[in-house]
Short mmCIF file of C-alpha atoms and ligand atoms in Angstrom, two decimals:
data_model
loop_
_atom_site.label_atom_id
_atom_site.label_comp_id
_atom_site.label_asym_id
_atom_site.label_seq_id
_atom_site.Cartn_x
_atom_site.Cartn_y
_atom_site.Cartn_z
CA MET A 662 45.47 138.30 101.39
CA ARG A 663 49.10 137.16 101.18
CA ARG A 664 50.33 140.71 101.91
CA LEU A 665 47.97 141.02 104.88
CA GLN A 666 49.08 137.64 106.20
CA LEU A 667 52.77 138.56 105.90
CA ASN A 668 52.27 141.90 107.67
CA ARG A 669 50.28 140.28 110.45
CA LEU A 670 52.77 137.45 110.80
CA ARG A 671 55.67 139.90 111.20
CA GLN A 672 53.73 141.88 113.81
CA MET A 673 52.79 138.66 115.58
CA VAL A 674 56.40 137.49 115.74
CA ASP A 675 57.41 140.82 117.31
CA TYR A 676 54.47 140.63 119.71
CA CYS A 677 55.27 137.07 120.81
CA ILE A 678 58.97 137.82 121.29
CA GLU A 679 58.06 140.80 123.48
CA LYS A 680 55.22 139.25 125.51
CA ILE A 681 55.75 135.49 125.82
CA PRO A 682 59.08 134.25 127.28
CA PHE A 683 58.49 130.80 125.74
CA TYR A 684 58.56 132.36 122.26
CA THR A 685 61.39 134.78 123.05
CA GLU A 686 63.54 131.73 123.69
CA GLN A 687 62.15 129.48 120.92
CA LEU A 688 62.49 132.14 118.24
CA SER A 689 65.92 133.30 119.27
CA ARG A 690 67.11 129.70 119.14
CA ALA A 691 65.77 129.57 115.57
CA GLY A 692 67.67 132.74 114.73
CA ILE A 693 64.56 134.94 114.54
CA LEU A 694 65.12 138.07 116.59
CA SER A 695 62.33 140.23 115.18
CA GLY A 696 59.50 140.24 112.65
CA ARG A 697 61.92 141.70 110.11
CA ASP A 698 63.63 138.30 109.94
CA ILE A 699 60.47 136.97 108.25
CA LYS A 700 61.06 138.04 104.62
CA ASP A 701 58.15 136.17 103.05
CA LEU A 702 55.43 133.73 104.10
CA LYS A 703 57.66 130.77 103.29
CA ASP A 704 59.89 131.89 106.18
CA ILE A 705 57.17 130.76 108.58
CA GLU A 706 58.81 127.33 108.22
CA ARG A 707 61.76 128.64 110.25
CA ILE A 708 59.51 129.13 113.29
CA PRO A 709 59.50 126.10 115.64
CA PHE A 710 56.19 124.31 116.25
CA THR A 711 54.03 124.76 119.34
CA THR A 712 52.52 121.50 120.58
CA LYS A 713 49.83 120.44 122.99
CA ASP A 714 52.67 119.35 125.31
CA ASP A 715 54.06 122.89 125.25
CA LEU A 716 50.66 124.15 126.41
CA LYS A 717 50.61 121.48 129.13
CA ASN A 718 54.14 122.28 130.30
CA ASN A 719 53.33 125.98 130.52
CA TYR A 720 49.90 125.50 132.11
CA PRO A 721 47.90 127.51 133.07
CA ASN A 722 49.14 130.88 131.81
CA GLY A 723 52.55 130.44 130.17
CA PHE A 724 51.15 131.53 126.79
CA LEU A 725 49.34 134.55 128.17
CA ALA A 726 50.50 137.72 126.40
CA VAL A 727 48.51 140.25 128.46
CA PRO A 728 48.09 140.97 132.18
CA ARG A 729 45.23 139.17 133.96
CA ASP A 730 43.08 142.30 134.20
CA LYS A 731 42.92 142.45 130.40
CA ILE A 732 41.29 138.99 130.18
CA ALA A 733 37.59 139.21 129.34
CA ARG A 734 36.79 135.48 129.09
CA ILE A 735 38.34 132.09 129.77
CA HIS A 736 37.11 128.93 128.06
CA ALA A 737 38.38 125.39 128.44
CA SER A 738 38.10 122.18 126.51
CA SER A 739 38.29 118.86 128.24
CA GLY A 740 41.65 117.26 127.75
CA THR A 741 41.55 113.50 127.37
CA THR A 742 43.99 113.20 130.28
CA GLY A 743 44.60 115.57 133.15
CA LYS A 744 44.38 119.33 132.74
CA PRO A 745 42.03 121.11 130.34
CA THR A 746 43.19 123.20 127.38
CA LEU A 747 42.54 126.85 128.21
CA GLY A 748 41.50 129.61 125.87
CA TYR A 749 42.03 133.22 126.99
CA TYR A 750 40.30 136.18 125.31
CA THR A 751 40.71 139.94 125.65
CA LYS A 752 37.87 142.31 124.77
CA ARG A 753 39.38 142.69 121.30
CA ASP A 754 39.62 138.90 120.94
CA MET A 755 35.95 138.56 121.87
CA LYS A 756 35.06 140.99 119.09
CA THR A 757 37.29 139.22 116.55
CA TRP A 758 35.90 135.84 117.61
CA ALA A 759 32.28 137.00 117.25
CA GLU A 760 33.05 138.29 113.76
CA ALA A 761 34.80 135.04 112.80
CA SER A 762 31.82 133.02 114.06
CA ALA A 763 29.39 135.27 112.20
CA ARG A 764 31.43 134.75 109.05
CA VAL A 765 31.21 130.97 109.44
CA LEU A 766 27.47 131.14 110.10
CA CYS A 767 27.08 133.19 106.89
CA LEU A 768 29.00 130.45 105.08
CA ASN A 769 26.44 128.03 106.55
CA SER A 770 23.68 130.16 104.92
CA ILE A 771 22.39 131.60 108.21
CA GLU A 772 20.48 134.84 107.72
CA ALA A 773 18.83 137.39 110.00
CA GLU A 774 15.44 135.70 109.37
CA ASP A 775 16.63 132.35 110.73
CA VAL A 776 15.63 130.83 114.06
CA LEU A 777 18.79 129.04 115.20
CA GLN A 778 18.62 126.39 117.91
CA ILE A 779 22.08 125.87 119.43
CA SER A 780 22.06 122.33 120.81
CA VAL A 781 25.68 122.09 121.92
CA GLY A 782 26.87 122.60 125.49
CA TYR A 783 26.82 126.14 126.92
CA GLY A 784 29.60 126.70 129.41
CA LEU A 785 33.35 126.30 129.35
CA PHE A 786 33.14 124.59 125.96
CA THR A 787 33.67 127.18 123.19
CA GLY A 788 31.12 125.78 120.74
CA ALA A 789 27.82 127.13 122.01
CA LEU A 790 28.87 130.61 123.17
CA GLY A 791 31.11 131.00 120.13
CA PHE A 792 28.28 130.41 117.67
CA HIS A 793 25.89 132.30 119.93
CA GLN A 794 27.81 135.58 119.70
CA GLY A 795 28.25 135.17 115.94
CA ALA A 796 24.50 134.60 115.59
CA GLU A 797 23.85 137.75 117.62
CA LEU A 798 25.94 139.75 115.16
CA ILE A 799 23.93 138.36 112.25
CA GLY A 800 20.76 139.24 114.11
CA CYS A 801 18.92 135.95 113.84
CA THR A 802 16.67 134.52 116.57
CA ILE A 803 18.62 132.31 118.96
CA VAL A 804 17.25 129.34 120.91
CA PRO A 805 20.04 128.50 123.42
CA ALA A 806 18.93 124.90 123.98
CA SER A 807 22.34 123.58 125.08
CA THR A 808 22.53 119.77 125.45
CA GLY A 809 20.40 117.23 127.30
CA ASN A 810 16.63 117.09 127.91
CA THR A 811 16.02 115.77 124.43
CA GLN A 812 12.21 115.88 124.73
CA LYS A 813 12.34 119.62 125.39
CA GLN A 814 14.78 120.05 122.50
CA LEU A 815 12.22 118.46 120.21
CA VAL A 816 9.39 120.60 121.60
CA MET A 817 11.40 123.77 120.98
CA LEU A 818 12.42 122.64 117.49
CA HIS A 819 8.79 122.10 116.61
CA ASP A 820 6.84 124.73 118.54
CA VAL A 821 8.90 127.88 117.90
CA GLY A 822 9.54 127.05 114.24
CA VAL A 823 13.31 126.53 114.38
CA THR A 824 14.79 126.88 110.87
CA ALA A 825 18.39 125.91 111.65
CA LEU A 826 19.73 123.38 114.13
CA MET A 827 23.32 123.46 115.39
CA ALA A 828 24.52 120.22 117.04
CA THR A 829 27.30 117.67 117.09
CA PRO A 830 26.90 115.11 114.29
CA SER A 831 26.08 112.37 116.84
CA TYR A 832 23.40 114.41 118.56
CA ALA A 833 21.97 115.67 115.28
CA THR A 834 21.75 112.05 114.09
CA TYR A 835 19.91 111.15 117.28
CA LEU A 836 17.49 114.09 117.00
CA ALA A 837 16.90 113.31 113.31
CA ASP A 838 16.12 109.70 114.30
CA LEU A 839 13.56 110.87 116.86
CA ILE A 840 11.98 113.45 114.56
CA SER A 841 11.53 110.85 111.84
CA GLN A 842 9.91 108.48 114.37
CA THR A 843 7.44 110.92 115.96
CA LYS A 844 3.81 111.03 115.03
CA ILE A 845 4.23 114.68 114.09
CA PRO A 846 4.52 114.85 110.33
CA GLY A 847 8.03 115.90 109.26
CA ASP A 848 6.74 118.86 107.29
CA GLU A 849 5.40 120.44 110.48
CA TYR A 850 9.01 121.15 111.35
CA LYS A 851 10.44 124.27 109.73
CA ILE A 852 14.08 123.11 109.76
CA THR A 853 15.86 124.03 106.52
CA LYS A 854 19.48 123.25 107.48
CA VAL A 855 21.58 121.52 110.11
CA LEU A 856 24.90 123.01 111.22
CA LEU A 857 27.42 120.53 112.50
CA GLY A 858 30.54 121.00 114.59
CA ALA A 859 32.58 120.11 117.67
CA GLU A 860 33.14 116.58 116.43
CA ARG A 861 34.40 114.85 113.33
CA CYS A 862 31.59 114.11 110.94
CA THR A 863 31.40 111.05 108.72
CA ASN A 864 29.60 110.94 105.38
CA GLY A 865 27.36 108.24 106.84
CA MET A 866 26.18 110.55 109.60
CA ARG A 867 25.62 113.42 107.19
CA ASN A 868 23.67 111.20 104.83
CA THR A 869 21.53 109.90 107.69
CA ILE A 870 20.69 113.41 108.93
CA GLU A 871 20.06 114.73 105.41
CA LYS A 872 17.88 111.80 104.45
CA LYS A 873 15.85 111.75 107.65
CA LEU A 874 15.24 115.51 107.76
CA GLY A 875 15.37 116.20 104.02
CA VAL A 876 17.66 119.24 104.52
CA PRO A 877 21.34 120.00 103.80
CA THR A 878 24.01 119.85 106.51
CA PHE A 879 26.94 122.26 106.92
CA ASP A 880 30.14 121.15 108.59
CA ASN A 881 32.28 123.47 110.75
CA TYR A 882 35.72 123.34 112.28
CA GLY A 883 37.27 125.04 115.28
CA LEU A 884 39.41 124.43 118.32
CA THR A 885 39.82 126.14 121.69
CA GLU A 886 43.46 126.91 120.90
CA CYS A 887 42.22 129.03 117.96
CA PHE A 888 39.22 130.79 119.62
CA GLY A 889 36.79 127.89 119.06
CA PRO A 890 34.23 127.98 116.23
CA GLY A 891 34.94 130.52 113.53
CA VAL A 892 38.13 128.93 112.20
CA ALA A 893 36.47 127.30 109.18
CA GLY A 894 33.01 126.52 107.86
CA GLU A 895 31.31 124.97 104.87
CA CYS A 896 29.51 127.02 102.23
CA ASP A 897 26.55 125.90 100.13
CA ALA A 898 28.88 124.44 97.49
CA HIS A 899 29.66 121.74 100.11
CA CYS A 900 33.20 121.04 98.99
CA GLY A 901 35.46 121.84 101.91
CA MET A 902 35.42 124.41 104.71
CA HIS A 903 36.58 127.98 104.05
CA ILE A 904 39.29 128.98 106.53
CA SER A 905 39.40 132.43 108.17
CA GLU A 906 42.95 132.68 106.85
CA ASP A 907 43.33 136.36 107.73
CA LEU A 908 43.13 135.23 111.39
CA PHE A 909 44.67 131.75 111.26
CA TYR A 910 47.41 130.92 108.78
CA PRO A 911 47.16 127.23 107.85
CA GLU A 912 49.89 124.80 106.84
CA ILE A 913 49.98 121.04 106.27
CA ILE A 914 52.98 119.13 107.57
CA ASN A 915 54.17 115.55 107.61
CA PRO A 916 53.34 114.56 111.22
CA THR A 917 56.46 112.42 111.52
CA SER A 918 59.15 114.58 109.88
CA GLY A 919 57.58 118.00 110.52
CA LYS A 920 58.29 119.01 106.89
CA THR A 921 55.77 121.33 105.21
CA LEU A 922 53.91 119.43 102.49
CA PRO A 923 53.07 120.72 99.00
CA GLU A 924 49.62 122.11 98.23
CA GLY A 925 46.83 119.53 98.27
CA GLU A 926 48.73 116.81 100.13
CA GLU A 927 47.31 115.17 103.22
CA GLY A 928 48.97 115.66 106.60
CA GLU A 929 48.70 117.35 109.99
CA LEU A 930 47.05 120.77 110.08
CA VAL A 931 49.09 123.57 111.69
CA PHE A 932 47.73 127.04 112.54
CA THR A 933 49.49 130.30 113.32
CA SER A 934 47.42 133.01 115.02
CA LEU A 935 47.69 136.16 112.94
CA TYR A 936 45.42 138.40 115.00
CA ARG A 937 45.05 137.34 118.58
CA GLU A 938 45.81 139.37 121.67
CA ALA A 939 45.51 137.19 124.78
CA MET A 940 46.95 133.87 123.68
CA PRO A 941 48.60 133.87 120.27
CA LEU A 942 50.09 130.57 119.14
CA LEU A 943 52.74 130.19 116.45
CA ARG A 944 52.63 127.08 114.26
CA TYR A 945 50.33 125.18 116.58
CA ARG A 946 50.04 121.49 115.71
CA THR A 947 46.33 120.63 115.77
CA ARG A 948 46.90 116.83 115.41
CA ASP A 949 44.09 116.84 112.82
CA ILE A 950 44.80 115.07 109.54
CA THR A 951 43.43 116.88 106.49
CA SER A 952 44.42 118.69 103.26
CA LEU A 953 44.07 122.22 101.87
CA ASN A 954 42.59 123.41 98.59
CA TYR A 955 43.61 126.86 97.26
CA GLU A 956 41.40 126.87 94.15
CA THR A 957 38.51 129.32 93.88
CA CYS A 958 35.36 127.68 95.25
CA ALA A 959 32.18 127.19 93.22
CA CYS A 960 30.56 129.71 95.60
CA GLY A 961 32.99 132.38 94.34
CA ARG A 962 35.00 132.76 97.53
CA THR A 963 38.76 132.64 97.12
CA SER A 964 39.77 131.75 100.70
CA VAL A 965 41.61 128.46 101.20
CA ARG A 966 39.45 125.45 102.06
CA MET A 967 40.20 122.48 104.28
CA LYS A 968 38.71 119.02 103.97
CA ALA A 969 36.88 117.69 107.02
CA PRO A 970 39.70 116.14 109.09
CA TYR A 971 39.45 112.40 108.63
CA ALA A 972 41.56 111.47 111.64
CA ARG A 973 43.54 112.78 114.57
CA THR A 974 47.14 111.82 115.11
CA ASP A 975 46.24 111.04 118.75
CA ASP A 976 43.09 109.00 117.92
CA MET A 977 45.28 106.43 116.34
CA ILE A 978 44.82 103.00 117.90
CA VAL A 979 47.70 100.58 117.69
CA PHE A 980 46.13 97.15 117.34
CA LYS A 981 48.34 94.11 116.75
CA GLY A 982 51.08 96.46 115.59
CA VAL A 983 48.87 98.11 112.95
CA ASN A 984 47.76 101.77 113.08
CA VAL A 985 43.97 101.92 113.05
CA PHE A 986 41.93 105.14 112.87
CA PRO A 987 38.25 105.25 113.92
CA SER A 988 37.64 106.99 110.59
CA GLN A 989 38.68 103.81 108.79
CA ILE A 990 36.00 101.89 110.66
CA GLU A 991 33.46 104.56 109.78
CA CYS A 992 34.58 104.30 106.18
CA ALA A 993 34.06 100.51 106.25
CA ILE A 994 30.54 100.88 107.64
CA ASP A 995 29.63 103.73 105.27
CA GLY A 996 27.81 102.62 102.21
CA ILE A 997 26.79 99.15 103.42
CA ASP A 998 23.02 98.97 103.04
CA GLY A 999 21.29 97.95 106.25
CA LEU A 1000 23.95 99.35 108.63
CA SER A 1001 23.53 102.55 110.64
CA PRO A 1002 26.49 104.84 111.47
CA HIS A 1003 26.23 103.89 115.17
CA TYR A 1004 29.12 101.64 116.16
CA HIS A 1005 31.21 100.72 119.18
CA LEU A 1006 34.68 99.21 119.07
CA LYS A 1007 35.81 97.22 122.09
CA LEU A 1008 39.47 96.32 122.46
CA GLU A 1009 40.37 93.65 124.99
CA ARG A 1010 43.25 91.47 126.00
CA ASP A 1011 42.73 87.74 125.98
CA GLY A 1012 45.79 86.20 127.58
CA TYR A 1013 48.66 87.65 125.52
CA GLN A 1014 46.45 88.37 122.54
CA ASP A 1015 44.68 91.61 121.68
CA THR A 1016 41.13 91.15 120.45
CA ALA A 1017 38.77 93.65 118.88
CA THR A 1018 35.00 93.42 118.60
CA LEU A 1019 33.10 95.85 116.44
CA PHE A 1020 29.41 96.34 117.28
CA VAL A 1021 27.31 97.99 114.57
CA GLU A 1022 23.62 98.81 114.73
CA LEU A 1023 21.33 97.53 112.01
CA VAL A 1024 18.77 99.89 110.52
CA ASP A 1025 15.79 97.55 110.28
CA PRO A 1026 16.55 94.02 111.56
CA LEU A 1027 12.99 92.70 111.17
CA GLU A 1028 12.99 93.35 107.47
CA LEU A 1029 16.52 91.92 107.16
CA TYR A 1030 15.68 88.77 109.15
CA ALA A 1031 12.70 88.23 106.89
CA GLU A 1032 14.90 88.44 103.85
CA ASN A 1033 17.81 86.46 105.36
CA LYS A 1034 20.16 89.30 104.68
CA ILE A 1035 21.94 89.68 108.01
CA HIS A 1036 24.59 87.08 107.32
CA ALA A 1037 25.39 88.65 103.96
CA ILE A 1038 25.71 92.12 105.53
CA ASN A 1039 28.10 90.77 108.14
CA GLU A 1040 30.22 89.18 105.43
CA GLN A 1041 30.24 92.41 103.46
CA LEU A 1042 31.36 94.29 106.59
CA GLN A 1043 34.15 91.77 107.24
CA LYS A 1044 35.31 92.17 103.65
CA ARG A 1045 35.31 95.98 103.82
CA LEU A 1046 37.21 95.91 107.12
CA SER A 1047 39.87 93.56 105.79
CA GLU A 1048 40.29 95.82 102.73
CA ILE A 1049 40.73 98.98 104.82
CA ILE A 1050 42.35 97.64 108.00
CA ILE A 1051 44.69 94.71 107.53
CA VAL A 1052 44.10 93.09 110.92
CA LYS A 1053 41.09 90.90 111.67
CA MET A 1054 38.38 91.92 114.12
CA LYS A 1055 35.15 90.28 115.25
CA THR A 1056 31.92 91.93 114.15
CA LYS A 1057 28.52 91.85 115.82
CA LEU A 1058 25.41 93.37 114.31
CA VAL A 1059 22.99 94.61 116.96
CA ASN A 1060 19.45 95.95 117.11
CA PRO A 1061 18.73 99.69 116.59
CA GLY A 1062 18.99 101.71 119.80
CA THR A 1063 21.28 99.17 121.54
CA LEU A 1064 24.44 101.27 121.52
CA GLN A 1065 25.04 104.35 123.60
CA ARG A 1066 24.07 107.73 122.14
CA PHE A 1067 26.13 110.84 122.82
CA THR A 1068 24.93 114.38 123.48
CA GLY A 1069 28.50 115.72 123.35
CA LYS A 1070 31.58 114.25 121.75
CA ALA A 1071 31.13 110.58 120.91
CA LYS A 1072 33.33 107.98 122.57
CA ARG A 1073 33.07 105.02 120.25
CA VAL A 1074 36.27 103.22 121.09
CA GLU A 1075 36.60 101.42 124.40
CA ASP A 1076 40.11 100.21 125.07
CA LEU A 1077 40.15 97.74 127.98
CA ARG A 1078 43.50 96.17 127.10
CA TYR A 1079 45.60 98.07 129.61
CA SER A 1080 43.05 98.18 132.44
CA GLN A 1081 42.73 94.40 132.16
CA GLU A 1082 46.47 94.02 132.28
CA SER A 1083 46.80 96.16 135.40
CA THR A 1084 44.14 94.18 137.27
CA GLY A 1085 46.03 91.01 136.47
CA GLN A 1086 43.45 89.49 134.15
ZN1 ZN B 2151 32.62 128.01 98.90
#
């Protein structure tokens, strides 16, 4: 694997220097004039990073390495501000991507006999079509349900005997809620596994889905800048996601200093495309915070594994001068009996003061009211929050079903501080 990676990296450096003016300049400034200047894999650290800002500044086709008529597909992910992030694919890329997705689905224990319902958005988003083409390679039955029309989703899940559901963790939690509430007995469903992706997944969400449906969940990781799904997926040992490291070379760096971190340490994930034709990226900073594990997995595979990213460098909220990650809030809620994983954090400005209110849904308020437990749960939540996040925030426990549900990526943090300021409040 290391030899293959080194060969591909050298070829990729030559390819980028020849095809992409941005890299011709970047690499020459770093003293790399050809692939031969990369003596071993460690030399990758000499290559400058590519950032989301670089993509933005060279939008829409500054990273395109082939002429337009060689492009077979264009995908896009919604940027949080302004322009989308584009993904370009040649015919060869489409083939590589399908194989990478099929590999990840195999990791997720998908077999030709499975009936796979893909309940993520079909369209510009890479998730659905990416998994779809991998599933076609495996030869399983595909139900392209996309998102929305939840009643029909449930009908399909039940009536055609779906064995595997693919959804975002939030939507899967919602569907699992509904399935466990219907009058149809749970064992009439044939679901044996739930595949998750497109969104960070908390243990609380996984536990909820697994408990309600009585089946295992498999996490997946991908990003438009690296094809989409197919980058990494979880096997049935459930201890990290195996990375397609022959296609994407991973590194972990300190997000502040940019220094490569030793094996096993936590930091920002960086990927270098090793085999991509249309839009190769060298040392692309994903902004995801995670760590890598190079030990052989219990499943027998030797490919490097990544932990589920627990935060994004750009999800960081600065509240009263303290860095707060949504994952810390999820961690505080996790494991408190009586609380569901559904929460909403509202940040506001009260005069010159920032305030934060955390709304969390209770699982069964009637039972808790009867037992006078709600006050104790709130205190427990306050304690957990003050242990994990140093600043104080208000907490409000609300009835099940009160907070918004998401069919796509969840937006659980609402920051009104700046909008309030600009309207003069
Ligand atoms: Zn494994």
